[in-house]
Amino acid sequence: MNPINSHSREVRELTSEKTGKIYGINGPVIYLKGKNGFKMSEMVYVGKERLVGEVISLDKDLTTIQVYEETSGLRPGEEVTASGAAVSVTLAPGILNNIFDGIERPLERIAESGGAFITRGVSVDELDKEKLWDTHMTVGIGDLVHGGMIIAEVPETRAIVHKCMVPPDVEGKVISVVPDGQYTIKDTLITLELADGTLKELSMTQRWPIRVPRPVSERYPASVPLVTGQRILDTMFPIAKGGTAAIPGGFGTGKTMTQHQIAKWSDADIIIYIGCGERGNEMTQVLEEFSELVDPKSGNPLMDRTALIANTSNMPVAAREASIYTGLTLAEYYRDMGYDVAIMADSTSRWAEALRELSGRLEEMPAEEGFPAYLASRLSAFYERAGMMQTLNGATGSVSIIGAVSPQGGDFSEPVTQNTKRFVRCFWGLDKSLAYARHFPAIHWLSSYSEYLNDLSGWYSDHVSPKFVDYRNRLMAILNQESSLMEIVKLIGGDVLPDDQKLILEIARVIRLGFLQQNAFHKDDTCVSLEKQFKMMDVILYLYKKSRRLVAMGMPMSVLKAEGIYEKVIAIKYDVPNDNLQLLDLYKRDIDEFYDRVVEKNA
Amino acid sequence: MAIEYLGLSSINEPLVVLEGVQDAFYDEIVEFVVDHKIHKMGRIVELDEDKAIIQVFEGTENMSLDNTHTKLTGRPMEVDVSPEMLGRTFNGIGEPIDGLGPITAADRRDINGLPLNPVKREYPRNYIRTGISAIDGLTTLIRGQKLPIFSGNGLPHDQLAAQIVKQASLGEGSDEEFAVVFGAMGVKHDVAEFFRRTFEESGVSDHVCMFLNLANDPVVERLITPKVALTVAEYLAFECNMHILVILTDMTSFAEAMREVSSSRGEIPSRKGYPGYLYSELATIYERAGIVEDSTGSVTQLPILTMPNDDITHPIPDLTGYITEGQVVLDRNLHGQAIYPPISILPSLSRLMKDGIGAGYTREDHQDLANQLFSAYAKVGEARNLASVIGEDELSPIDKQYLKFGEEFEKRYIGQGPKENRTILNTLDLGWELLGLLPKEELDRIDTKLVDKYYKKKEETDEEESES
């Protein structure tokens, strides 16, 4: 399928407007009888109110359309008009610091025209067509340009420079250029002479069909981590820039919180946050909070690097299915400019359920748990659009996808979790019992994994410390030993264990409470640099080393515990401010003193 | 005058099919007259050119293929709304049944409502004091929240809901207008009566609007009841600027009704025979809670659902939990020990709590204290498991302290009288008093400064230590 830019689309609309008549209506699905020349995945306008819909199946005498808006009030016989183009998004400055519904209609504009409640058939521009943007042209007359090349730069927000590009399928010679100045997204910036001699005018705006990945030149292997400031993620289960991760967990285990934390603190340039079938209040919260919070890197409000797609659970189900692709396409567009983009998809299960709901309405043969058989292929196609890429203009950009999964009944064996697991390389499994004990983030260290660990170990030794991965593995080993020891403790109690095993339990406790647990509401603990993460590991392992020596000398654990050093180390996360990491060095001295004291007292 | 159609082409409880219809629209309401005397209402749920599939609200009894006259009303399902609805009782589709005659409508509203635009929502931050420690202290209810009670048959969820209504309405002492909209779907007559009596006794019945679909009322009507109730609630909240508490009971009956109708339509079932759109349907109900910018009113939802076989992973509680902002879970075991309210605190949660408590709202230590209580109580569970294997005597001293803490916590913190109304400071201080049973080193969730300020070891704990 070829992308269709706005210009040729309008022409086509004028020349041949294809129409059909509604025959049947069943929830968000409507049927048309007879041939009408509609195309698969084409966007259509339904009925007098011109509700937006998409063609999802065609046969000789029946056309099936899913409608992105509430269908009550539609009558058989009303007209359906083809738009000539696949369901597409408009790409131009104005996307960031904005909130859209599932098909890229800005909610602010909808509110202006319809009030607090979202009415149907609202026709608003996707992006502000009147606003004047400061534009700096980067091409001159006579330049040969091809798809992806940057023709102009526009400071879109304080944090991000929007790079206007030639649409991927266009190539030609520049024959006129406007001077630097203020332009709207509709204004022609350059005129090209194409290979066949025809002229083509380019503005800042491109359109791109949401279900088609934007082309790139090359895909790079994962090599740089997406640093999130969350210890359990960065140290234990890191995700690469351009990587994919799934966060599955029952309700109340903290999927949304984890996504918020990553959206706030990760070192991506741009965040696309997709609220797919989730709570309205949560989207409001993101909007409020991100407008107030300051990006630690640039000092600007977080919203300046964020675009929100909100399709809350009570908005029409078909648009929920589309919202994921809309977000993905926006992300790819910014990737093509050379940015690192991270997508938060909350939640992919709602998207899968939207597929199931529509599939049920279409009376398709259900596979597992009523989900359609194409669930797996849709999921894989979605996650494969992530990656670290060389863009068409030679820059490097990435799209990382972090998808929340809401398994039914919190049971990870259900189809969405299982199929997602096959296509992501990072699995951050949330655990109910941790959440019940209010251990947050409730990511369970035994069931989670990251396949990026080896790919990224080189980066960690170059940029943090050569010992980083080794330390990380030692912490994991202690946690694993704890888990097997706990089996015994559950049967006979902890008192009968020998002291060296009691020590392992104690150190594991320090790791769990002091390192893995992280308080999102504490100013120093909410985001932690890799350097601090490394030093914390260093202190914990040093404590382990010294304690082991004491235990080997025959000191009982009760004596060691009485010194209070373990509590002190646990409190590092609160007691050492992020701007004063030298304090951490004092802890080793404290541990040495603790060692001497114990030896002295019990000699 | 609209055309009247005589006869039907098929009847399949609770659906009927009418052919040759002209100009009908999806979701339109139709009126039936059976044998020239019985009036019924229905809703078009599917249209195929001139064939309409209609859901009959009052059941299809007495209808035959040729004794029924059908009339299209030309409007979707609407309900009359008016401030006078307070103090009145209606059936499941909004018709008065208290014998006081019809209401004068101030407006007519489509019961399906419209999704609230997230940019026009106001994020809920004001907590509602319920006077119940387990809720105020650990799963704080916030104005504009949707917080369901997950219960089981035979557990005192009704008493709990009634107590919340009584105490929340009396609290605050402010002049803001407070009202309750009560929607009953398929509940037993006794339950409806219990609520009516409680509202009366506590003197709030002037501020209650009841919609009753009882267990023997038609099933299809149940699908409408919560929507009617919420339409009225939205009107009172956003037009009349009142604070509305909506109680919906029992959401399980609502979902069961959906399954029944879906299967008679021959739809492809998904989980446990429930239709694929169960999530979307539940969401359109639960999401109708919140606060709208530019309005001083609010809609707070307290739906009650009975978990089939006490199973929290059953599709109904499961999907509900994914939509609502937390849940209060009742526990049969606590109930068995005569602890009221039997709130199982570990799976209970209030998602909006974090932004509505703390300094400026309740007290600075609230969040940390709650985390510590949760974490300590989780350890009580571990100690109990261990005790059941090796016996209580063999436990380490610290585990024994936890057992003691657990017992006291259940008895004094979770447990309270059905009429006992605790202030938030009482609740917080009680929490600290109970933590006094544990050694200071065990308090690993609380900022060290707060521990120093509030913690007192059990022996020396005495009264008075409030600070706001």
PDB file of N, CA and C in Angstrom, chain A residues 352-431:
ATOM      1  N   ALA A 352      -6.410  -6.161  22.517  1.00  0.00           N
ATOM      2  CA  ALA A 352      -6.719  -7.533  22.112  1.00  0.00           C
ATOM      3  C   ALA A 352      -8.196  -7.826  22.339  1.00  0.00           C
ATOM      4  N   GLU A 353      -8.742  -7.289  23.437  1.00  0.00           N
ATOM      5  CA  GLU A 353     -10.159  -7.525  23.697  1.00  0.00           C
ATOM      6  C   GLU A 353     -11.033  -6.787  22.694  1.00  0.00           C
ATOM      7  N   ALA A 354     -10.563  -5.643  22.235  1.00  0.00           N
ATOM      8  CA  ALA A 354     -11.302  -4.933  21.190  1.00  0.00           C
ATOM      9  C   ALA A 354     -11.323  -5.798  19.927  1.00  0.00           C
ATOM     10  N   LEU A 355     -10.184  -6.436  19.630  1.00  0.00           N
ATOM     11  CA  LEU A 355     -10.144  -7.354  18.485  1.00  0.00           C
ATOM     12  C   LEU A 355     -11.170  -8.464  18.680  1.00  0.00           C
ATOM     13  N   ARG A 356     -11.205  -8.992  19.917  1.00  0.00           N
ATOM     14  CA  ARG A 356     -12.117 -10.096  20.195  1.00  0.00           C
ATOM     15  C   ARG A 356     -13.557  -9.659  20.053  1.00  0.00           C
ATOM     16  N   GLU A 357     -13.829  -8.463  20.570  1.00  0.00           N
ATOM     17  CA  GLU A 357     -15.199  -7.960  20.521  1.00  0.00           C
ATOM     18  C   GLU A 357     -15.662  -7.788  19.079  1.00  0.00           C
ATOM     19  N   LEU A 358     -14.789  -7.215  18.256  1.00  0.00           N
ATOM     20  CA  LEU A 358     -15.151  -6.994  16.860  1.00  0.00           C
ATOM     21  C   LEU A 358     -15.238  -8.318  16.127  1.00  0.00           C
ATOM     22  N   SER A 359     -14.315  -9.212  16.446  1.00  0.00           N
ATOM     23  CA  SER A 359     -14.320 -10.520  15.807  1.00  0.00           C
ATOM     24  C   SER A 359     -15.619 -11.258  16.126  1.00  0.00           C
ATOM     25  N   GLY A 360     -16.082 -11.112  17.383  1.00  0.00           N
ATOM     26  CA  GLY A 360     -17.348 -11.727  17.773  1.00  0.00           C
ATOM     27  C   GLY A 360     -18.513 -11.141  16.995  1.00  0.00           C
ATOM     28  N   ARG A 361     -18.492  -9.824  16.814  1.00  0.00           N
ATOM     29  CA  ARG A 361     -19.571  -9.182  16.061  1.00  0.00           C
ATOM     30  C   ARG A 361     -19.562  -9.648  14.605  1.00  0.00           C
ATOM     31  N   LEU A 362     -18.372 -10.000  14.100  1.00  0.00           N
ATOM     32  CA  LEU A 362     -18.278 -10.443  12.714  1.00  0.00           C
ATOM     33  C   LEU A 362     -18.569 -11.924  12.597  1.00  0.00           C
ATOM     34  N   GLU A 363     -18.829 -12.565  13.746  1.00  0.00           N
ATOM     35  CA  GLU A 363     -19.122 -13.990  13.798  1.00  0.00           C
ATOM     36  C   GLU A 363     -18.002 -14.813  13.203  1.00  0.00           C
ATOM     37  N   GLU A 364     -16.771 -14.426  13.517  1.00  0.00           N
ATOM     38  CA  GLU A 364     -15.632 -15.232  13.080  1.00  0.00           C
ATOM     39  C   GLU A 364     -15.459 -16.407  14.024  1.00  0.00           C
ATOM     40  N   MET A 365     -14.811 -17.439  13.517  1.00  0.00           N
ATOM     41  CA  MET A 365     -14.578 -18.619  14.337  1.00  0.00           C
ATOM     42  C   MET A 365     -13.573 -18.272  15.428  1.00  0.00           C
ATOM     43  N   PRO A 366     -13.962 -18.396  16.700  1.00  0.00           N
ATOM     44  CA  PRO A 366     -13.017 -18.007  17.748  1.00  0.00           C
ATOM     45  C   PRO A 366     -11.950 -19.072  17.980  1.00  0.00           C
ATOM     46  N   ALA A 367     -10.758 -18.629  18.394  1.00  0.00           N
ATOM     47  CA  ALA A 367      -9.736 -19.586  18.810  1.00  0.00           C
ATOM     48  C   ALA A 367      -9.725 -19.584  20.341  1.00  0.00           C
ATOM     49  N   GLU A 368      -8.570 -19.606  20.944  1.00  0.00           N
ATOM     50  CA  GLU A 368      -8.467 -19.731  22.394  1.00  0.00           C
ATOM     51  C   GLU A 368      -9.217 -18.611  23.116  1.00  0.00           C
ATOM     52  N   GLU A 369      -9.982 -18.948  24.153  1.00  0.00           N
ATOM     53  CA  GLU A 369     -10.683 -17.987  25.012  1.00  0.00           C
ATOM     54  C   GLU A 369     -11.502 -16.970  24.225  1.00  0.00           C
ATOM     55  N   GLY A 370     -11.955 -17.347  23.041  1.00  0.00           N
ATOM     56  CA  GLY A 370     -12.769 -16.422  22.264  1.00  0.00           C
ATOM     57  C   GLY A 370     -11.978 -15.399  21.471  1.00  0.00           C
ATOM     58  N   PHE A 371     -10.652 -15.362  21.662  1.00  0.00           N
ATOM     59  CA  PHE A 371      -9.850 -14.429  20.861  1.00  0.00           C
ATOM     60  C   PHE A 371      -9.770 -14.941  19.429  1.00  0.00           C
ATOM     61  N   PRO A 372      -9.675 -14.028  18.459  1.00  0.00           N
ATOM     62  CA  PRO A 372      -9.573 -14.491  17.078  1.00  0.00           C
ATOM     63  C   PRO A 372      -8.224 -15.171  16.834  1.00  0.00           C
ATOM     64  N   ALA A 373      -8.171 -16.024  15.822  1.00  0.00           N
ATOM     65  CA  ALA A 373      -6.954 -16.788  15.561  1.00  0.00           C
ATOM     66  C   ALA A 373      -5.806 -15.889  15.123  1.00  0.00           C
ATOM     67  N   TYR A 374      -6.132 -14.681  14.619  1.00  0.00           N
ATOM     68  CA  TYR A 374      -5.047 -13.815  14.143  1.00  0.00           C
ATOM     69  C   TYR A 374      -4.460 -12.957  15.261  1.00  0.00           C
ATOM     70  N   LEU A 375      -4.827 -13.226  16.510  1.00  0.00           N
ATOM     71  CA  LEU A 375      -4.286 -12.447  17.623  1.00  0.00           C
ATOM     72  C   LEU A 375      -2.752 -12.450  17.618  1.00  0.00           C
ATOM     73  N   ALA A 376      -2.166 -13.643  17.464  1.00  0.00           N
ATOM     74  CA  ALA A 376      -0.708 -13.757  17.542  1.00  0.00           C
ATOM     75  C   ALA A 376      -0.041 -12.957  16.435  1.00  0.00           C
ATOM     76  N   SER A 377      -0.571 -13.053  15.208  1.00  0.00           N
ATOM     77  CA  SER A 377       0.096 -12.353  14.113  1.00  0.00           C
ATOM     78  C   SER A 377      -0.056 -10.838  14.255  1.00  0.00           C
ATOM     79  N   ARG A 378      -1.188 -10.382  14.801  1.00  0.00           N
ATOM     80  CA  ARG A 378      -1.352  -8.939  15.023  1.00  0.00           C
ATOM     81  C   ARG A 378      -0.358  -8.451  16.078  1.00  0.00           C
ATOM     82  N   LEU A 379      -0.225  -9.239  17.154  1.00  0.00           N
ATOM     83  CA  LEU A 379       0.705  -8.847  18.212  1.00  0.00           C
ATOM     84  C   LEU A 379       2.135  -8.796  17.694  1.00  0.00           C
ATOM     85  N   SER A 380       2.512  -9.799  16.902  1.00  0.00           N
ATOM     86  CA  SER A 380       3.899  -9.820  16.435  1.00  0.00           C
ATOM     87  C   SER A 380       4.144  -8.653  15.482  1.00  0.00           C
ATOM     88  N   ALA A 381       3.155  -8.363  14.641  1.00  0.00           N
ATOM     89  CA  ALA A 381       3.326  -7.232  13.718  1.00  0.00           C
ATOM     90  C   ALA A 381       3.478  -5.930  14.488  1.00  0.00           C
ATOM     91  N   PHE A 382       2.751  -5.828  15.598  1.00  0.00           N
ATOM     92  CA  PHE A 382       2.829  -4.620  16.415  1.00  0.00           C
ATOM     93  C   PHE A 382       4.223  -4.469  17.021  1.00  0.00           C
ATOM     94  N   TYR A 383       4.699  -5.499  17.694  1.00  0.00           N
ATOM     95  CA  TYR A 383       5.983  -5.370  18.383  1.00  0.00           C
ATOM     96  C   TYR A 383       7.158  -5.288  17.406  1.00  0.00           C
ATOM     97  N   GLU A 384       7.002  -5.836  16.221  1.00  0.00           N
ATOM     98  CA  GLU A 384       8.110  -5.769  15.272  1.00  0.00           C
ATOM     99  C   GLU A 384       8.312  -4.361  14.710  1.00  0.00           C
ATOM    100  N   ARG A 385       7.375  -3.497  14.944  1.00  0.00           N
ATOM    101  CA  ARG A 385       7.569  -2.115  14.462  1.00  0.00           C
ATOM    102  C   ARG A 385       8.520  -1.348  15.384  1.00  0.00           C
ATOM    103  N   ALA A 386       8.929  -1.958  16.480  1.00  0.00           N
ATOM    104  CA  ALA A 386       9.942  -1.337  17.342  1.00  0.00           C
ATOM    105  C   ALA A 386      11.314  -1.600  16.743  1.00  0.00           C
ATOM    106  N   GLY A 387      12.304  -0.837  17.173  1.00  0.00           N
ATOM    107  CA  GLY A 387      13.665  -1.121  16.734  1.00  0.00           C
ATOM    108  C   GLY A 387      14.519   0.115  16.694  1.00  0.00           C
ATOM    109  N   MET A 388      15.827  -0.122  16.724  1.00  0.00           N
ATOM    110  CA  MET A 388      16.804   0.959  16.538  1.00  0.00           C
ATOM    111  C   MET A 388      17.111   0.953  15.054  1.00  0.00           C
ATOM    112  N   MET A 389      16.855   2.070  14.370  1.00  0.00           N
ATOM    113  CA  MET A 389      16.908   2.064  12.913  1.00  0.00           C
ATOM    114  C   MET A 389      17.836   3.149  12.366  1.00  0.00           C
ATOM    115  N   GLN A 390      18.346   2.861  11.165  1.00  0.00           N
ATOM    116  CA  GLN A 390      18.916   3.949  10.391  1.00  0.00           C
ATOM    117  C   GLN A 390      17.788   4.466   9.516  1.00  0.00           C
ATOM    118  N   THR A 391      17.493   5.751   9.640  1.00  0.00           N
ATOM    119  CA  THR A 391      16.341   6.276   8.923  1.00  0.00           C
ATOM    120  C   THR A 391      16.726   6.553   7.472  1.00  0.00           C
ATOM    121  N   LEU A 392      15.745   6.924   6.674  1.00  0.00           N
ATOM    122  CA  LEU A 392      15.989   7.152   5.250  1.00  0.00           C
ATOM    123  C   LEU A 392      16.992   8.285   5.033  1.00  0.00           C
ATOM    124  N   ASN A 393      17.074   9.225   6.018  1.00  0.00           N
ATOM    125  CA  ASN A 393      18.018  10.323   5.827  1.00  0.00           C
ATOM    126  C   ASN A 393      19.356  10.044   6.514  1.00  0.00           C
ATOM    127  N   GLY A 394      19.566   8.804   6.942  1.00  0.00           N
ATOM    128  CA  GLY A 394      20.862   8.434   7.478  1.00  0.00           C
ATOM    129  C   GLY A 394      21.024   8.645   8.968  1.00  0.00           C
ATOM    130  N   ALA A 395      20.040   9.251   9.618  1.00  0.00           N
ATOM    131  CA  ALA A 395      20.139   9.449  11.062  1.00  0.00           C
ATOM    132  C   ALA A 395      19.803   8.148  11.788  1.00  0.00           C
ATOM    133  N   THR A 396      20.055   8.145  13.084  1.00  0.00           N
ATOM    134  CA  THR A 396      19.705   6.975  13.873  1.00  0.00           C
ATOM    135  C   THR A 396      18.582   7.355  14.818  1.00  0.00           C
ATOM    136  N   GLY A 397      17.551   6.551  14.817  1.00  0.00           N
ATOM    137  CA  GLY A 397      16.427   6.806  15.722  1.00  0.00           C
ATOM    138  C   GLY A 397      15.878   5.478  16.196  1.00  0.00           C
ATOM    139  N   SER A 398      15.093   5.517  17.245  1.00  0.00           N
ATOM    140  CA  SER A 398      14.568   4.242  17.731  1.00  0.00           C
ATOM    141  C   SER A 398      13.135   4.402  18.221  1.00  0.00           C
ATOM    142  N   VAL A 399      12.428   3.296  18.162  1.00  0.00           N
ATOM    143  CA  VAL A 399      11.107   3.208  18.777  1.00  0.00           C
ATOM    144  C   VAL A 399      11.170   2.049  19.751  1.00  0.00           C
ATOM    145  N   SER A 400      10.965   2.326  21.027  1.00  0.00           N
ATOM    146  CA  SER A 400      10.888   1.257  22.023  1.00  0.00           C
ATOM    147  C   SER A 400       9.430   1.103  22.416  1.00  0.00           C
ATOM    148  N   ILE A 401       8.989  -0.128  22.553  1.00  0.00           N
ATOM    149  CA  ILE A 401       7.586  -0.338  22.925  1.00  0.00           C
ATOM    150  C   ILE A 401       7.517  -1.007  24.288  1.00  0.00           C
ATOM    151  N   ILE A 402       6.791  -0.383  25.186  1.00  0.00           N
ATOM    152  CA  ILE A 402       6.570  -0.972  26.500  1.00  0.00           C
ATOM    153  C   ILE A 402       5.077  -1.170  26.641  1.00  0.00           C
ATOM    154  N   GLY A 403       4.649  -2.402  26.582  1.00  0.00           N
ATOM    155  CA  GLY A 403       3.224  -2.690  26.570  1.00  0.00           C
ATOM    156  C   GLY A 403       2.781  -3.300  27.885  1.00  0.00           C
ATOM    157  N   ALA A 404       1.742  -2.719  28.478  1.00  0.00           N
ATOM    158  CA  ALA A 404       1.159  -3.338  29.664  1.00  0.00           C
ATOM    159  C   ALA A 404       0.218  -4.437  29.205  1.00  0.00           C
ATOM    160  N   VAL A 405       0.167  -5.514  29.937  1.00  0.00           N
ATOM    161  CA  VAL A 405      -0.758  -6.597  29.647  1.00  0.00           C
ATOM    162  C   VAL A 405      -1.600  -6.815  30.893  1.00  0.00           C
ATOM    163  N   SER A 406      -2.916  -6.880  30.717  1.00  0.00           N
ATOM    164  CA  SER A 406      -3.797  -7.107  31.860  1.00  0.00           C
ATOM    165  C   SER A 406      -4.379  -8.503  31.744  1.00  0.00           C
ATOM    166  N   PRO A 407      -3.683  -9.503  32.264  1.00  0.00           N
ATOM    167  CA  PRO A 407      -4.167 -10.863  32.064  1.00  0.00           C
ATOM    168  C   PRO A 407      -5.442 -11.117  32.855  1.00  0.00           C
ATOM    169  N   GLN A 408      -6.334 -11.888  32.266  1.00  0.00           N
ATOM    170  CA  GLN A 408      -7.590 -12.195  32.933  1.00  0.00           C
ATOM    171  C   GLN A 408      -7.291 -12.967  34.205  1.00  0.00           C
ATOM    172  N   GLY A 409      -7.841 -12.493  35.285  1.00  0.00           N
ATOM    173  CA  GLY A 409      -7.661 -13.180  36.553  1.00  0.00           C
ATOM    174  C   GLY A 409      -6.218 -13.190  37.013  1.00  0.00           C
ATOM    175  N   GLY A 410      -5.378 -12.328  36.443  1.00  0.00           N
ATOM    176  CA  GLY A 410      -3.975 -12.286  36.836  1.00  0.00           C
ATOM    177  C   GLY A 410      -3.218 -13.547  36.462  1.00  0.00           C
ATOM    178  N   ASP A 411      -3.781 -14.310  35.543  1.00  0.00           N
ATOM    179  CA  ASP A 411      -3.196 -15.602  35.204  1.00  0.00           C
ATOM    180  C   ASP A 411      -2.375 -15.464  33.923  1.00  0.00           C
ATOM    181  N   PHE A 412      -1.049 -15.639  34.039  1.00  0.00           N
ATOM    182  CA  PHE A 412      -0.159 -15.395  32.908  1.00  0.00           C
ATOM    183  C   PHE A 412      -0.270 -16.449  31.807  1.00  0.00           C
ATOM    184  N   SER A 413      -1.077 -17.470  32.012  1.00  0.00           N
ATOM    185  CA  SER A 413      -1.148 -18.500  30.969  1.00  0.00           C
ATOM    186  C   SER A 413      -2.194 -18.141  29.915  1.00  0.00           C
ATOM    187  N   GLU A 414      -2.833 -16.982  30.043  1.00  0.00           N
ATOM    188  CA  GLU A 414      -3.890 -16.662  29.076  1.00  0.00           C
ATOM    189  C   GLU A 414      -3.269 -16.212  27.740  1.00  0.00           C
ATOM    190  N   PRO A 415      -4.063 -16.248  26.661  1.00  0.00           N
ATOM    191  CA  PRO A 415      -3.486 -16.069  25.319  1.00  0.00           C
ATOM    192  C   PRO A 415      -2.724 -14.763  25.091  1.00  0.00           C
ATOM    193  N   VAL A 416      -3.210 -13.644  25.618  1.00  0.00           N
ATOM    194  CA  VAL A 416      -2.530 -12.376  25.299  1.00  0.00           C
ATOM    195  C   VAL A 416      -1.130 -12.363  25.926  1.00  0.00           C
ATOM    196  N   THR A 417      -1.033 -12.762  27.186  1.00  0.00           N
ATOM    197  CA  THR A 417       0.278 -12.781  27.834  1.00  0.00           C
ATOM    198  C   THR A 417       1.205 -13.761  27.129  1.00  0.00           C
ATOM    199  N   GLN A 418       0.688 -14.947  26.851  1.00  0.00           N
ATOM    200  CA  GLN A 418       1.538 -15.968  26.242  1.00  0.00           C
ATOM    201  C   GLN A 418       2.034 -15.537  24.860  1.00  0.00           C
ATOM    202  N   ASN A 419       1.135 -15.007  24.060  1.00  0.00           N
ATOM    203  CA  ASN A 419       1.562 -14.588  22.722  1.00  0.00           C
ATOM    204  C   ASN A 419       2.489 -13.388  22.785  1.00  0.00           C
ATOM    205  N   THR A 420       2.240 -12.482  23.727  1.00  0.00           N
ATOM    206  CA  THR A 420       3.115 -11.325  23.868  1.00  0.00           C
ATOM    207  C   THR A 420       4.519 -11.779  24.244  1.00  0.00           C
ATOM    208  N   LYS A 421       4.578 -12.735  25.157  1.00  0.00           N
ATOM    209  CA  LYS A 421       5.869 -13.255  25.618  1.00  0.00           C
ATOM    210  C   LYS A 421       6.722 -13.742  24.450  1.00  0.00           C
ATOM    211  N   ARG A 422       6.075 -14.260  23.420  1.00  0.00           N
ATOM    212  CA  ARG A 422       6.837 -14.782  22.291  1.00  0.00           C
ATOM    213  C   ARG A 422       7.489 -13.672  21.479  1.00  0.00           C
ATOM    214  N   PHE A 423       6.950 -12.448  21.563  1.00  0.00           N
ATOM    215  CA  PHE A 423       7.432 -11.407  20.659  1.00  0.00           C
ATOM    216  C   PHE A 423       8.186 -10.286  21.355  1.00  0.00           C
ATOM    217  N   VAL A 424       8.204 -10.284  22.678  1.00  0.00           N
ATOM    218  CA  VAL A 424       8.969  -9.247  23.373  1.00  0.00           C
ATOM    219  C   VAL A 424      10.230  -9.881  23.939  1.00  0.00           C
ATOM    220  N   ARG A 425      11.222  -9.044  24.206  1.00  0.00           N
ATOM    221  CA  ARG A 425      12.463  -9.597  24.734  1.00  0.00           C
ATOM    222  C   ARG A 425      12.677  -9.227  26.194  1.00  0.00           C
ATOM    223  N   CYS A 426      11.771  -8.443  26.743  1.00  0.00           N
ATOM    224  CA  CYS A 426      11.859  -8.073  28.148  1.00  0.00           C
ATOM    225  C   CYS A 426      10.526  -8.423  28.775  1.00  0.00           C
ATOM    226  N   PHE A 427      10.566  -9.104  29.892  1.00  0.00           N
ATOM    227  CA  PHE A 427       9.328  -9.507  30.531  1.00  0.00           C
ATOM    228  C   PHE A 427       9.396  -9.066  31.978  1.00  0.00           C
ATOM    229  N   TRP A 428       8.592  -8.087  32.335  1.00  0.00           N
ATOM    230  CA  TRP A 428       8.582  -7.572  33.701  1.00  0.00           C
ATOM    231  C   TRP A 428       7.295  -8.044  34.376  1.00  0.00           C
ATOM    232  N   GLY A 429       7.351  -9.219  34.950  1.00  0.00           N
ATOM    233  CA  GLY A 429       6.146  -9.825  35.514  1.00  0.00           C
ATOM    234  C   GLY A 429       5.791  -9.236  36.873  1.00  0.00           C
ATOM    235  N   LEU A 430       4.605  -8.667  36.958  1.00  0.00           N
ATOM    236  CA  LEU A 430       4.172  -8.098  38.241  1.00  0.00           C
ATOM    237  C   LEU A 430       3.525  -9.191  39.077  1.00  0.00           C
ATOM    238  N   ASP A 431       3.730  -9.083  40.379  1.00  0.00           N
ATOM    239  CA  ASP A 431       3.309 -10.157  41.250  1.00  0.00           C
ATOM    240  C   ASP A 431       2.313  -9.639  42.280  1.00  0.00           C
TER     241      ASP A 431
END
